[in-house]
Short mmCIF file of C-alpha atoms in Angstrom, two decimals:
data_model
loop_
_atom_site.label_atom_id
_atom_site.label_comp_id
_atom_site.label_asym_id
_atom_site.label_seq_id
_atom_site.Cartn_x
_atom_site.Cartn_y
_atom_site.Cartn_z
CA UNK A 12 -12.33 52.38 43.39
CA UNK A 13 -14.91 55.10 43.80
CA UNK A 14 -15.31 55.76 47.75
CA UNK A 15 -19.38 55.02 48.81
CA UNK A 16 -21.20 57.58 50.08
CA UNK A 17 -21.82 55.62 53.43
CA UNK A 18 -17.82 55.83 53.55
CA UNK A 19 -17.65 59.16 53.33
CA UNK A 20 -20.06 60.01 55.65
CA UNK A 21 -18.23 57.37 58.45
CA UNK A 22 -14.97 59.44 57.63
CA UNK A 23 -16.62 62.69 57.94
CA UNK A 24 -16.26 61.65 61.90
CA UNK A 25 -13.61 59.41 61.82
CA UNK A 26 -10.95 61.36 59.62
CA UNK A 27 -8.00 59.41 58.43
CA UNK A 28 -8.11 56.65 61.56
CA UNK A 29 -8.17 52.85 60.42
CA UNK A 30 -11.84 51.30 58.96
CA UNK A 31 -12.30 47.83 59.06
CA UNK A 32 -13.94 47.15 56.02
CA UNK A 33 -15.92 44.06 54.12
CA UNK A 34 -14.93 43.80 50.48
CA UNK A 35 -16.19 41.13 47.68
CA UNK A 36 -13.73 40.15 44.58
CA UNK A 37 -14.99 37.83 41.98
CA UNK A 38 -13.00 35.45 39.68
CA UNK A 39 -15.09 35.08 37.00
CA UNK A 40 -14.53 32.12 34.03
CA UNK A 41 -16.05 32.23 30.47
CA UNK A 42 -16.93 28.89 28.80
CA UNK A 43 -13.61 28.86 27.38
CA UNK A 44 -12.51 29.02 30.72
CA UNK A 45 -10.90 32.56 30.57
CA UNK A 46 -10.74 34.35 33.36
CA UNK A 47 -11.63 38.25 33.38
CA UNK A 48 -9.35 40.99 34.47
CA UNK A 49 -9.52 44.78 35.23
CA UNK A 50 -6.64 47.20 35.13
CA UNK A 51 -7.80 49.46 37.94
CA UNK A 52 -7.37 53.48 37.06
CA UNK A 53 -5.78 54.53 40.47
CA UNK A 54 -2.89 52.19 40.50
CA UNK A 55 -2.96 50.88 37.04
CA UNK A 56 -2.53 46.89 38.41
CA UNK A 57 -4.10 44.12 36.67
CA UNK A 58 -6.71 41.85 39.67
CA UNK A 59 -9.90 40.43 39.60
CA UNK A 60 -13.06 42.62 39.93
CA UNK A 61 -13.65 43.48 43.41
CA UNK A 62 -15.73 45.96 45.14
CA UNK A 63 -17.37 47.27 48.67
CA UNK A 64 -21.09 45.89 49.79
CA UNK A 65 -23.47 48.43 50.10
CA UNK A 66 -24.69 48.99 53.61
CA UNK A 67 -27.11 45.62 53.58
CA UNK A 68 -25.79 44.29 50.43
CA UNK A 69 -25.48 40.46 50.45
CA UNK A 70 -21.62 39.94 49.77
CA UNK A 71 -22.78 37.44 46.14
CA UNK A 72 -24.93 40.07 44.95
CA UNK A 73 -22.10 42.79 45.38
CA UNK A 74 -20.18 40.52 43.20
CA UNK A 75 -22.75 40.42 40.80
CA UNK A 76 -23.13 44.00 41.02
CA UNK A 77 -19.32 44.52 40.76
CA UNK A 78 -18.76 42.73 37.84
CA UNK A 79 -21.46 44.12 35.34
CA UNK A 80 -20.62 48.18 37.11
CA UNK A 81 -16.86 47.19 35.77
CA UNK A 82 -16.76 45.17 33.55
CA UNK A 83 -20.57 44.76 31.89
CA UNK A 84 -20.63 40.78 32.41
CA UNK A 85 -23.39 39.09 33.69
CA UNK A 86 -22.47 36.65 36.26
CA UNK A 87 -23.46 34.32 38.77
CA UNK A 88 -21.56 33.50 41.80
CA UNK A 89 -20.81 29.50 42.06
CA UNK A 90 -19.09 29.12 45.53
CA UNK A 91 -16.97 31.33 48.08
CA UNK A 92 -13.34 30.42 47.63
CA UNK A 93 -11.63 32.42 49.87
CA UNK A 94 -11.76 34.63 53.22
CA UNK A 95 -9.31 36.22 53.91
CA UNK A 96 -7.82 39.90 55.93
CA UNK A 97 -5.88 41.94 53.65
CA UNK A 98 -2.98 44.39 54.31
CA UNK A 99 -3.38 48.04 56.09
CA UNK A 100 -3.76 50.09 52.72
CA UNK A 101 -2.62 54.05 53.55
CA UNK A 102 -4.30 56.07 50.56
CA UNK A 103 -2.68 59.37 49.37
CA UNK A 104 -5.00 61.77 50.99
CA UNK A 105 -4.60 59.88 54.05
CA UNK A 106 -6.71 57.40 55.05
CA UNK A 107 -6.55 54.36 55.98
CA UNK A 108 -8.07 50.45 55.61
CA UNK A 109 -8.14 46.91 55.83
CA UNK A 110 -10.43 44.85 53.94
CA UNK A 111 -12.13 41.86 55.14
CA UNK A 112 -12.35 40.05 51.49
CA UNK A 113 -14.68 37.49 50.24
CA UNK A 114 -13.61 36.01 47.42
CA UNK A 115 -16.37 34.51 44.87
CA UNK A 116 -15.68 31.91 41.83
CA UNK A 117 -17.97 33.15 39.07
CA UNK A 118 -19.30 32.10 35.75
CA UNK A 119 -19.84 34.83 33.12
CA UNK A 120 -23.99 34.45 31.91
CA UNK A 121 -23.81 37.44 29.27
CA UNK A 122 -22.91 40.82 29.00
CA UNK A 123 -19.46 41.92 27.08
CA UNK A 124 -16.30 42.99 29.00
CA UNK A 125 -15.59 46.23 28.32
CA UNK A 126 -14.60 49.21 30.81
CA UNK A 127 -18.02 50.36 32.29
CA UNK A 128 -17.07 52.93 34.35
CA UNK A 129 -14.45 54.96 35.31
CA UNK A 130 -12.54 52.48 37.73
CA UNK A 131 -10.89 50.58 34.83
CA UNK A 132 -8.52 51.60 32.29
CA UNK A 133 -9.04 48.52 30.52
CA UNK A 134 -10.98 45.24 31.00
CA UNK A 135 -10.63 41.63 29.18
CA UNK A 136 -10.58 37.71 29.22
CA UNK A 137 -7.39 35.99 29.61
CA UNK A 138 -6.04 32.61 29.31
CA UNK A 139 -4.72 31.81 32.14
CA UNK A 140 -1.46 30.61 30.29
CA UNK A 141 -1.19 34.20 29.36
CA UNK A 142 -2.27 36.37 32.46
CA UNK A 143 -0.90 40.03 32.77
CA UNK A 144 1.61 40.64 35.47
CA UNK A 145 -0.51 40.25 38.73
CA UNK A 146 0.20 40.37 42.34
CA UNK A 147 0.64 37.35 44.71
CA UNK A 148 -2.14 37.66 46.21
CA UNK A 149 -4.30 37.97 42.76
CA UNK A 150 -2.75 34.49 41.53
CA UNK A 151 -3.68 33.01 44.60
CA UNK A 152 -7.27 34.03 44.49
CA UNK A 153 -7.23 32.70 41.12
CA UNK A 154 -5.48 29.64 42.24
CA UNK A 155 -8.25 29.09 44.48
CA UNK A 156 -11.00 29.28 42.22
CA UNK A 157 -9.69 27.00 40.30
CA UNK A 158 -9.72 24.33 42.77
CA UNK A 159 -12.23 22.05 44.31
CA UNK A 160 -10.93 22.24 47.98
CA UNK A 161 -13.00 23.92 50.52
CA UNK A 162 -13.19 27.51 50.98
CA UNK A 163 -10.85 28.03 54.07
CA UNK A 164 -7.71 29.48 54.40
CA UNK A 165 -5.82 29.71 57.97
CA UNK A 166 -3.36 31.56 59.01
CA UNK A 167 -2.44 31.07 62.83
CA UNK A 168 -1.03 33.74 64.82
CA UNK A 169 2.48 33.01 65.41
CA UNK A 170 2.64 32.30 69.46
#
């Protein structure tokens, strides 16, 4: 992913020290009940769409946003299904970042999925009986937003 301008700017100051940043990822069904998928460019994985809010960005409309700059699918966000802190990520030049994520379930309103920019290597729909080798922590999102339970997710610090 692209880093945002405001980013830059913050590291211009900060150099390579940890940011705490928000992120947004949505899982986003088709009527068929496909569910799309990006191959990023920089690391060549397979994961939902996910992106950074703009500076005053509601977290649903960076979803929205997300999806269509990626992917070019319209979409509309249904309900949060997930909150949840993500790992330290160290990039190669250096810096470094945890993510904050939001995780949105998402129903695809038009558009057609193709790359849309140059984050993606490829984009698609798949069934989820045939899904691309994904992380953990991709299944799980999708796990979520498949489910009706409410969006929480705890994980107590270990005393």
């Amino acid at each position: 992913m692209p880093t945002p301008d405001f980013i830059r700017e913050i590291r211009a100051s900060a150099g390579h020290q940890l940011l705490w940043l928000p992120g947004v990822s949505a899982v986003v069904f088709d009527d068929a009940g496909r569910v799309l998928l990006g191959q990023r460019a920089d690391n060549h994985r397979w994961t939902v769409i996910s992106g950074i809010p703009d500076p005053g960005e509601q977290p649903a409309d960076c979803a929205v946003r997300e999806v269509y700059e990626e992917a070019g699918v319209r979409c509309v966000p249904e309900r949060v299904v997930l909150v949840r802190s993500g790992r330290e990520v160290t990039y190669p030049n250096g810096d470094r970042c945890q993510f904050m994520d939001i995780t949105f379930r998402c129903r695809a309103v038009g558009g057609e999925a193709r790359v849309n920019d140059d984050e993606s290597l490829q984009v698609g729909w798949f069934d989820l009986d045939a899904l691309p080798t994904l992380t953990e922590r991709q299944h799980f999102r999708i796990k979520q937003a498949l489910t009706d339970e409410p969006a929480l997710f705890f994980t107590a610090a270990s005393g």
